[in-house]
Short mmCIF file of C-alpha atoms and ligand atoms in Angstrom, two decimals:
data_model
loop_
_atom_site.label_atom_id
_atom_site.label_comp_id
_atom_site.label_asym_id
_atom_site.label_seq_id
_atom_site.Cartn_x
_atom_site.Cartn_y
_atom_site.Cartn_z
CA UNK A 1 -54.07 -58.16 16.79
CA UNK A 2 -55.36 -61.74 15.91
CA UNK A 3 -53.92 -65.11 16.51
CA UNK A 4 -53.70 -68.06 14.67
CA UNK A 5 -52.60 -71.12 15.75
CA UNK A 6 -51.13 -73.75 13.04
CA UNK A 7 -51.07 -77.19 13.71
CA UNK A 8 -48.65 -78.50 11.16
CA UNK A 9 -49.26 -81.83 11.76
CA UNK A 10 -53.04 -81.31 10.04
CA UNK A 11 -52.32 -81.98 6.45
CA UNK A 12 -55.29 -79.41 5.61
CA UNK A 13 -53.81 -76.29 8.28
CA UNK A 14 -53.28 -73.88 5.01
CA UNK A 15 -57.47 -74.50 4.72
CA UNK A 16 -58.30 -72.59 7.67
CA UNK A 17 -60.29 -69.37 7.44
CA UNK A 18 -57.42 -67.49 9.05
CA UNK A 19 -55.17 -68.18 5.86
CA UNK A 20 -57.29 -66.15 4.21
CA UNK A 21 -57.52 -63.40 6.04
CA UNK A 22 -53.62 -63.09 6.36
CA UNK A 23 -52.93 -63.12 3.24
CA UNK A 24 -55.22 -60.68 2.74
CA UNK A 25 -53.90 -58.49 5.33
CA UNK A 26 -50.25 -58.87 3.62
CA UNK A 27 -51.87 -57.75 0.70
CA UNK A 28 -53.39 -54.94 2.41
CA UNK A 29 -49.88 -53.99 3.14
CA UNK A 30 -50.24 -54.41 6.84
CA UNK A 31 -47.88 -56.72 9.34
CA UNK A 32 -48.03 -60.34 9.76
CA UNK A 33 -45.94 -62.02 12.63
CA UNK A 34 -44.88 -65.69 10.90
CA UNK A 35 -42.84 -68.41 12.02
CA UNK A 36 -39.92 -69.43 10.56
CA UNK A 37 -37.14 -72.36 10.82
CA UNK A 38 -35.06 -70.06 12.38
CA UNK A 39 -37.20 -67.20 13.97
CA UNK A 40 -40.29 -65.46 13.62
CA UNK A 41 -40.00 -63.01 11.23
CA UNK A 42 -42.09 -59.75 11.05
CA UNK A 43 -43.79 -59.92 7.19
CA UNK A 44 -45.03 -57.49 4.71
CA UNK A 45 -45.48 -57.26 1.23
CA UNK A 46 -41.79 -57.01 -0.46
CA UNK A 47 -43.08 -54.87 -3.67
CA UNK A 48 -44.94 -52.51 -1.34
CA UNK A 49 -42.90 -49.48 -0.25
CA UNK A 50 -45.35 -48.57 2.81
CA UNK A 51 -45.46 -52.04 3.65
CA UNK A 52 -41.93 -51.98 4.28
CA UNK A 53 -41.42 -48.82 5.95
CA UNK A 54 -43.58 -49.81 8.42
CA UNK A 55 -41.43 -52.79 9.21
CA UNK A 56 -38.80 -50.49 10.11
CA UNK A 57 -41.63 -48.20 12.15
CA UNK A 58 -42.48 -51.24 14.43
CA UNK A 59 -38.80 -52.81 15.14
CA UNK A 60 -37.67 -48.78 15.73
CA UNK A 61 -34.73 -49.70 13.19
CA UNK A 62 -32.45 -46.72 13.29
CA UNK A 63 -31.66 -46.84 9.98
CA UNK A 64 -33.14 -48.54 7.06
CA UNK A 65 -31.12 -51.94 6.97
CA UNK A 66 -32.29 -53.73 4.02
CA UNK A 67 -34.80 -56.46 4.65
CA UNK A 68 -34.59 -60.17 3.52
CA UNK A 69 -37.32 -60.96 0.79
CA UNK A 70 -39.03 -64.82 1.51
CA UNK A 71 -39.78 -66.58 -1.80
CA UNK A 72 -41.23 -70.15 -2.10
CA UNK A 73 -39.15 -71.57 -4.37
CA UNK A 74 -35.41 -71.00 -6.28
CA UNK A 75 -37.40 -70.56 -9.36
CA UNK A 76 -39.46 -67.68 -7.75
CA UNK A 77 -35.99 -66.32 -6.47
CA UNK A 78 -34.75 -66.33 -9.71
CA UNK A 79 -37.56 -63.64 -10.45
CA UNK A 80 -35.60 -61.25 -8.73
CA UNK A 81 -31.79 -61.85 -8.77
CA UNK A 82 -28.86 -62.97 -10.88
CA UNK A 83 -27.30 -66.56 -9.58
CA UNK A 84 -23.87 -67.19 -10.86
CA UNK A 85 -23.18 -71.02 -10.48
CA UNK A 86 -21.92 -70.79 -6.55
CA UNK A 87 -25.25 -69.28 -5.77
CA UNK A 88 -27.10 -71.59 -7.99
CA UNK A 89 -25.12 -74.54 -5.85
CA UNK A 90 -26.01 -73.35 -2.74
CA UNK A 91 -29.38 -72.66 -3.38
CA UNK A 92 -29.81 -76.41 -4.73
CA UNK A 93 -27.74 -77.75 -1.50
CA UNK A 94 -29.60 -75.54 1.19
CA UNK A 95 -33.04 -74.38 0.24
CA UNK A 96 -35.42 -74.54 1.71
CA UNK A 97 -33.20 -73.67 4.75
CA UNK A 98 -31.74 -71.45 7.13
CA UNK A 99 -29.80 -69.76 4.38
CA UNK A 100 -29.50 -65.86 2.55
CA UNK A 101 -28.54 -65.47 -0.30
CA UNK A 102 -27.54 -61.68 -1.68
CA UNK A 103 -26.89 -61.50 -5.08
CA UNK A 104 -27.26 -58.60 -8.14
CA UNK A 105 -30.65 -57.14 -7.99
CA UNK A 106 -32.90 -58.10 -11.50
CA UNK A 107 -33.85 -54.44 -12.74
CA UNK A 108 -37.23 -56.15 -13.50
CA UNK A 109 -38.04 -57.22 -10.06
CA UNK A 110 -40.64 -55.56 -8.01
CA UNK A 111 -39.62 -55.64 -4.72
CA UNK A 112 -39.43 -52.05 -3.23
CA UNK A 113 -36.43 -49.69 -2.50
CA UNK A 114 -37.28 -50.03 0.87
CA UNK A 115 -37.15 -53.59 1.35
CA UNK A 116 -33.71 -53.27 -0.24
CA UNK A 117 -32.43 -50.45 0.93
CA UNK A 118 -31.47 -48.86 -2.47
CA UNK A 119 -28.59 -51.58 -3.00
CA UNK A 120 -28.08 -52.83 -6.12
CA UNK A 121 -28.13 -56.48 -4.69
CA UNK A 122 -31.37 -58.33 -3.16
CA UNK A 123 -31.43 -60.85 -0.39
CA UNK A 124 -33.41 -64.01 -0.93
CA UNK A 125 -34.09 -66.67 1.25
CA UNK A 126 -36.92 -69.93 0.64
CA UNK A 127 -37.06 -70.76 4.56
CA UNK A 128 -37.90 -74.14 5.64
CA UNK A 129 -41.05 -73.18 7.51
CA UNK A 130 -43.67 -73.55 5.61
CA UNK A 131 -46.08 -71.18 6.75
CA UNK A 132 -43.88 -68.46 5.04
CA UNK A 133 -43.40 -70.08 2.17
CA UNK A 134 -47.73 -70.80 1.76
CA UNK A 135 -48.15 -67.14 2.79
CA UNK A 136 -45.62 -66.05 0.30
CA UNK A 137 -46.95 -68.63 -2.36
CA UNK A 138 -50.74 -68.19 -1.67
CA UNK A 139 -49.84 -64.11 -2.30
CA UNK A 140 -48.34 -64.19 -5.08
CA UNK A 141 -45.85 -62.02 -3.28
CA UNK A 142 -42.19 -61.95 -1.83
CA UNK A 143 -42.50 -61.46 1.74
CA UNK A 144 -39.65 -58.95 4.19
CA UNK A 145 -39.27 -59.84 7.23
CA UNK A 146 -36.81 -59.56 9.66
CA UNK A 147 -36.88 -60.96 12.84
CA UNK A 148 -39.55 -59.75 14.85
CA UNK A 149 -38.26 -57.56 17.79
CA UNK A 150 -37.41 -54.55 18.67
CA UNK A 151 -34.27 -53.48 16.88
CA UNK A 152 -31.45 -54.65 19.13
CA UNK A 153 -33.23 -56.88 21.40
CA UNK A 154 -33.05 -60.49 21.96
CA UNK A 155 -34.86 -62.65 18.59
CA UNK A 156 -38.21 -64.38 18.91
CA UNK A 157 -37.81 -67.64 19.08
CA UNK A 158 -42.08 -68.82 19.75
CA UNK A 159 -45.30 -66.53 19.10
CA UNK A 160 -45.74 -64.93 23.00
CA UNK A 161 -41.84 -63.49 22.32
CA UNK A 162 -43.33 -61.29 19.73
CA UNK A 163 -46.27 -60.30 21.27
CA UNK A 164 -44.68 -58.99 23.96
CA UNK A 165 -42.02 -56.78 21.68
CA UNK A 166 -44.23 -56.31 18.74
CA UNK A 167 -48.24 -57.06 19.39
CA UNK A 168 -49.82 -53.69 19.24
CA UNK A 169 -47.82 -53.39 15.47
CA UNK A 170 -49.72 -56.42 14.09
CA UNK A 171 -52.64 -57.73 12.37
CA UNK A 172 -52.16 -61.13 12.68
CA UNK A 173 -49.74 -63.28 14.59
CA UNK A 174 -49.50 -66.73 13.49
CA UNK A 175 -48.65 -69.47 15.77
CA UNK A 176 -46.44 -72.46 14.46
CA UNK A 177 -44.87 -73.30 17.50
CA UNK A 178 -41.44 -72.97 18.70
CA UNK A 179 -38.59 -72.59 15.93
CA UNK A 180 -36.27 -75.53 15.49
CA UNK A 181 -33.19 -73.96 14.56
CA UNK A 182 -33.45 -70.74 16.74
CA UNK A 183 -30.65 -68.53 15.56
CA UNK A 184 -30.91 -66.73 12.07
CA UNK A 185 -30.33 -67.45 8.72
CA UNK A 186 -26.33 -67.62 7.54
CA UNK A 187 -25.81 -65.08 4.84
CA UNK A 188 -23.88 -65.40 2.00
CA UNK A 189 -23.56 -62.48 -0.35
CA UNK A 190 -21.69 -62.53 -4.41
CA UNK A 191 -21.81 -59.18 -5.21
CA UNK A 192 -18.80 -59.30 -6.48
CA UNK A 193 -18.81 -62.31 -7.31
CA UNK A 194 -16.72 -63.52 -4.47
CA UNK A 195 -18.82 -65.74 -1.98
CA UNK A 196 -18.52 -63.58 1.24
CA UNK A 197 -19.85 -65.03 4.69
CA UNK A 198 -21.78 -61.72 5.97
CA UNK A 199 -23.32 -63.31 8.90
CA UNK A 200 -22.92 -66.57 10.12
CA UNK A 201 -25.72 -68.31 11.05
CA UNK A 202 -27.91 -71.66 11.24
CA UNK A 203 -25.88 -73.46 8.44
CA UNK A 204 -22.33 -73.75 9.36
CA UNK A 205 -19.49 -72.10 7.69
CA UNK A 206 -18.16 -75.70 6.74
CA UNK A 207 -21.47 -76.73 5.56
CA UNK A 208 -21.20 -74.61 2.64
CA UNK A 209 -18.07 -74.27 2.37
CA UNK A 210 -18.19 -78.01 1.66
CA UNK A 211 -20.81 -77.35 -1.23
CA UNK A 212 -18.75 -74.52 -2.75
CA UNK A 213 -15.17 -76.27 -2.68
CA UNK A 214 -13.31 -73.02 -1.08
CA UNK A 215 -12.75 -71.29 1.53
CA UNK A 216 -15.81 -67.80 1.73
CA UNK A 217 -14.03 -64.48 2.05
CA UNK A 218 -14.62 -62.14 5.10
CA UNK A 219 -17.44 -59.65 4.51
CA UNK A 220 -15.44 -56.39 3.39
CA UNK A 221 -16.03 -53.72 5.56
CA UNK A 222 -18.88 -52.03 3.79
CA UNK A 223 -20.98 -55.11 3.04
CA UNK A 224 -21.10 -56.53 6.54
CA UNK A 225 -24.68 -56.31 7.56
CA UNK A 226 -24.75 -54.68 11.52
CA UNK A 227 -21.09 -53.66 10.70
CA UNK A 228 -18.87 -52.45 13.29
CA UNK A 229 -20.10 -47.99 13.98
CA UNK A 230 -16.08 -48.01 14.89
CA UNK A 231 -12.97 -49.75 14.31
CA UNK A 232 -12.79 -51.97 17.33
CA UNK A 233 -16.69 -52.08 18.65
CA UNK A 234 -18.85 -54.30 18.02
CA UNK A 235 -22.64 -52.88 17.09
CA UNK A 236 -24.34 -53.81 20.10
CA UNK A 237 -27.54 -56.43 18.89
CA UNK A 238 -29.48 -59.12 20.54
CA UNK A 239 -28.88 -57.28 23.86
CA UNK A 240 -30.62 -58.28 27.22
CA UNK A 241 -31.70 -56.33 29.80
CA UNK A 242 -28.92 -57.49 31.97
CA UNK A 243 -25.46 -57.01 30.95
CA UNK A 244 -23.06 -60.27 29.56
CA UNK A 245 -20.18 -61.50 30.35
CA UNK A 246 -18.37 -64.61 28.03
CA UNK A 247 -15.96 -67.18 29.05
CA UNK A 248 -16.80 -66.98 32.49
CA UNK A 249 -14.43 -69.20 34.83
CA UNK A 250 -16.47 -68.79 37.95
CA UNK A 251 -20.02 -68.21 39.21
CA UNK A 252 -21.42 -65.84 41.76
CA UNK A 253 -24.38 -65.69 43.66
CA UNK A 254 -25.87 -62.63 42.45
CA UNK A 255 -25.37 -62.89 38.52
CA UNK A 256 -27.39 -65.41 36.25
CA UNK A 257 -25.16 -68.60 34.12
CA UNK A 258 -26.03 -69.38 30.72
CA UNK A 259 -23.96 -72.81 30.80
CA UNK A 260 -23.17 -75.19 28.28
CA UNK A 261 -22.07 -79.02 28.45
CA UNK A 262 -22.07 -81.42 30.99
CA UNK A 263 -19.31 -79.37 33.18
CA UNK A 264 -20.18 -76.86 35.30
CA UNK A 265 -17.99 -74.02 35.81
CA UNK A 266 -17.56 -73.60 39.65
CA UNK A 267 -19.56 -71.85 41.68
CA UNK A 268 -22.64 -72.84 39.08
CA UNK A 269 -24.84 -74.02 41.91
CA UNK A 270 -24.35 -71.17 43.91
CA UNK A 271 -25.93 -68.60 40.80
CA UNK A 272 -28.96 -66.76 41.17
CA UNK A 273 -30.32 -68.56 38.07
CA UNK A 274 -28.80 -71.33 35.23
CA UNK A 275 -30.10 -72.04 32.16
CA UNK A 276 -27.99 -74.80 30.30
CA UNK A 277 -27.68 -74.17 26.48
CA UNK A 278 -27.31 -77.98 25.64
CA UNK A 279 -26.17 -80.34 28.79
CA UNK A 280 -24.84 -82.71 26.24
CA UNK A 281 -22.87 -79.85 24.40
CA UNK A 282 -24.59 -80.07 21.56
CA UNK A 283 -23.84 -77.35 19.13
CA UNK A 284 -27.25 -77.10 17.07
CA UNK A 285 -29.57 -77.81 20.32
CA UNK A 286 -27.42 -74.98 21.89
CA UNK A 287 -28.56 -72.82 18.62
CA UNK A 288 -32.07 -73.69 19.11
CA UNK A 289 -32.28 -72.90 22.78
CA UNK A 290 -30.11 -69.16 22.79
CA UNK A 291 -32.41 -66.87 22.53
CA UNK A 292 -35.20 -68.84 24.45
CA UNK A 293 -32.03 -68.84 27.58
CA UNK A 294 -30.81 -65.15 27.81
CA UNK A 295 -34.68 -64.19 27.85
CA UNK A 296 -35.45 -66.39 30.35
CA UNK A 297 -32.08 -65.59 32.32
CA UNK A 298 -33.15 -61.83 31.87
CA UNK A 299 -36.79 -62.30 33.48
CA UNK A 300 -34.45 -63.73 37.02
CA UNK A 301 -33.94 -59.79 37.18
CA UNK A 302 -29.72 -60.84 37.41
CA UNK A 303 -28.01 -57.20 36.45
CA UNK A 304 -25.60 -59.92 34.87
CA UNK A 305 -25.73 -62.83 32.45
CA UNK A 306 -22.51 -64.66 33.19
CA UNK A 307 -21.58 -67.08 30.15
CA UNK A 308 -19.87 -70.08 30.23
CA UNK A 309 -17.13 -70.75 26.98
CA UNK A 310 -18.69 -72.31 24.04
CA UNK A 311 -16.60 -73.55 20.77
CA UNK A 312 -16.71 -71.77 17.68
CA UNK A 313 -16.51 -74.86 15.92
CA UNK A 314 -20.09 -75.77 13.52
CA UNK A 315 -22.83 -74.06 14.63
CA UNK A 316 -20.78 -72.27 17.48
CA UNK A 317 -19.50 -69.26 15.04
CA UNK A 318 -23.03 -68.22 14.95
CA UNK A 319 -23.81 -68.64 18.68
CA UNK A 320 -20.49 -67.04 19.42
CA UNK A 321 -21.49 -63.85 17.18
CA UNK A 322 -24.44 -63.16 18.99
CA UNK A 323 -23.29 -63.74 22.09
CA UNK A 324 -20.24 -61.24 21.34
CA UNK A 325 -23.51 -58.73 19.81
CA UNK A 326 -25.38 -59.18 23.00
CA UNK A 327 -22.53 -58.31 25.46
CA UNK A 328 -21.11 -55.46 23.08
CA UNK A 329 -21.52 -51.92 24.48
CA UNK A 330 -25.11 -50.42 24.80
CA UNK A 331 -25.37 -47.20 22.83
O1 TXA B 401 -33.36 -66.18 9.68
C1 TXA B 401 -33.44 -65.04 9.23
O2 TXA B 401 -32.66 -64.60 8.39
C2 TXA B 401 -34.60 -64.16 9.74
C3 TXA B 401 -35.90 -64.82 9.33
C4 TXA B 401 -37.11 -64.01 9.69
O3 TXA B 401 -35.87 -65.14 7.96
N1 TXA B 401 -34.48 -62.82 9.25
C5 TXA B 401 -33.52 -61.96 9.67
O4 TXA B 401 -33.62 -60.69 9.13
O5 TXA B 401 -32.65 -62.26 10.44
P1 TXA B 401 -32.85 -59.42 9.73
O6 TXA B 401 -33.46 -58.22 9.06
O7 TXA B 401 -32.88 -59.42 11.20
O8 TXA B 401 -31.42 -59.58 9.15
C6 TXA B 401 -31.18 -59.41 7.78
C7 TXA B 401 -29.76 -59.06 7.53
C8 TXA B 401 -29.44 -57.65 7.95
O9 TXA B 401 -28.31 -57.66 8.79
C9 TXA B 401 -29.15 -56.93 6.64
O10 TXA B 401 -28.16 -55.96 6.78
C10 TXA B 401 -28.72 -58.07 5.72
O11 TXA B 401 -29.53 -59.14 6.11
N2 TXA B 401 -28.99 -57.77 4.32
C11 TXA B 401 -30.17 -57.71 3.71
N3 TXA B 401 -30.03 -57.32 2.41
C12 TXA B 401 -28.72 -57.17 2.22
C13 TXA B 401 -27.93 -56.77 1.11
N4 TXA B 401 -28.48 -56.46 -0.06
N5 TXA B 401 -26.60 -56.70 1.27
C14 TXA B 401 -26.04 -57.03 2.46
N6 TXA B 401 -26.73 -57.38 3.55
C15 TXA B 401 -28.04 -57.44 3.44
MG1 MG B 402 -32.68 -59.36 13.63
#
């Protein structure tokens, strides 16, 4: 595995030697690790079958979820699905951004079966990080990529997260830095032509609800991506070491705190380790530091994770759906 570091702040970064030779090893059909606004995703080459399957090799996805496809622009996008007006207005509003959109799959479009999972829909995003969107542009190619972990495990939030999950997998892993929004994309799917929220995530429910004018559906039952394996549990995802406990009222000395806001729940000062989401309670800082918090709760060695209440106001839907993932029950 090689490493390149970015520095965005160079206005010539996409000239360096190593952009060459990851693109080339995307079109090779191997694995690139590449940052994102939201996380770092695990790449490969959308149109290539093999490519993709080995996506779902390295995470150890149980079964073959489809795969977001990374395009540069709306225009590319367009390549590959069918945007009714809501789609076309929320693409406009939110792109490039932390946003999915699924829509009907264009029968012309070469990205693989395995990318998509067989479904007759595609999911696009053009992320705000712009090293996907030059590695996606300077291929010529969409790019999958989930996030890169190991299925079910906490989300990589900087470039050492995925080298310890994923860096025997990889070619390349290219370092931007760490991610400024830090929870994933919010997905949005009209494949029925309904706007359905399937996953919250970093743009807020009102956000777009805003754009659209109406309220979005519920996912129905058999769109909802990690959906439920049983009326009533949750599919465990995003899962620590340590197990989690929400809302907690009151600290001990043996458990870790993930707190949030200036107020600390009592005992707080007696726990074995704190890491505060956002002391000011902000909503979107608390989004950019979640994953970064339960994995550095989870190194204290705590056999629990202790979680102080957090509103599910804004950006806390999407914090509040992880959180509810990561203390789920462990297959
Ligand atoms: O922020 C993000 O979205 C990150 C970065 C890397 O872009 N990617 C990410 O990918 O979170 P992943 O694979 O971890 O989550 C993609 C979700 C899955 O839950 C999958 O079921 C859903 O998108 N999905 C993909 N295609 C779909 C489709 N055609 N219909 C419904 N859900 C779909
Ligand atoms: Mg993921």
């Amino acid at each position: 595995m090689q490493l390149w570091t970015v520095n965005l702040k160079k206005p010539d970064w996409q000239a360096a030697p190593e952009a060459e030779a990851v693109c080339a090893a995307l079109s090779a059909g191997e694995l690139v690790a590449v940052p994102t606004e939201t996380v770092y995703g695990l790449a490969a080459d959308a149109t290539n079958g093999r490519a993709c399957a080995r996506i779902f090799e390295a995470k150890g996805r149980p079964q073959f979820n489809p795969l977001i496809s990374h395009v540069p622009s709306l225009d590319e996008a367009r390549l590959h699905g069918h945007f009714d007006d809501p789609a076309l207005q929320l693409a406009h509003a939110f792109w490039p951004g932390p946003l999915t959109l699924v829509v009907p799959r264009k029968e012309t479009s070469p990205i693989s079966d395995m990318a998509t999972a067989g479904l007759e829909t595609v999911a696009l995003r053009v992320p705000n990080g712009p090293v996907m969107r030059f590695l996606a542009e300077r291929t010529g190619r969409p790019l999958a990529a989930p996030s890169a972990n190991l299925s079910g495990k906490i989300s990589p939030t900087c470039a050492q997260d995925v080298i310890d999950d994923l860096g025997d997998a990889l070619s390349f892993v290219v370092d931007a830095g760490p991610c400024d929004v830090g929870i994933e994309s919010t997905i949005v799917g009209f494949e029925d032509g309904t706007p359905r929220l399937l996953r919250p995530g970093g743009i807020s429910r009102d956000d777009i609800e805003g754009v659209l004018g109406l309220s979005l559906l519920a996912a129905s039952p058999d769109m909802r991506p990690d959906a439920p394996a049983a009326p009533g549990m949750l599919a465990s995802h995003y899962a620590p070491n340590a197990s989690m406990i929400l809302n907690a009222r009151e600290a001990s000395q043996d458990d870790a705190l993930l707190s949030f806001g200036p107020e600390p729940i009592p005992g707080a000062e007696r726990a074995r380790a704190e890491f505060n989401l956002s002391p000011d309670g902000d909503l979107a800082e608390a989004a950019a530091n979640l994953f970064r918090g339960m994995r550095t709760l989870d190194e204290s060695g705590a056999g629990t994770i202790l979680v102080q209440f957090i509103p599910s106001f804004g950006l806390g839907e999407a914090i509040n759906d992880r959180l509810t993932r990561a203390a789920a029950p462990r297959p």
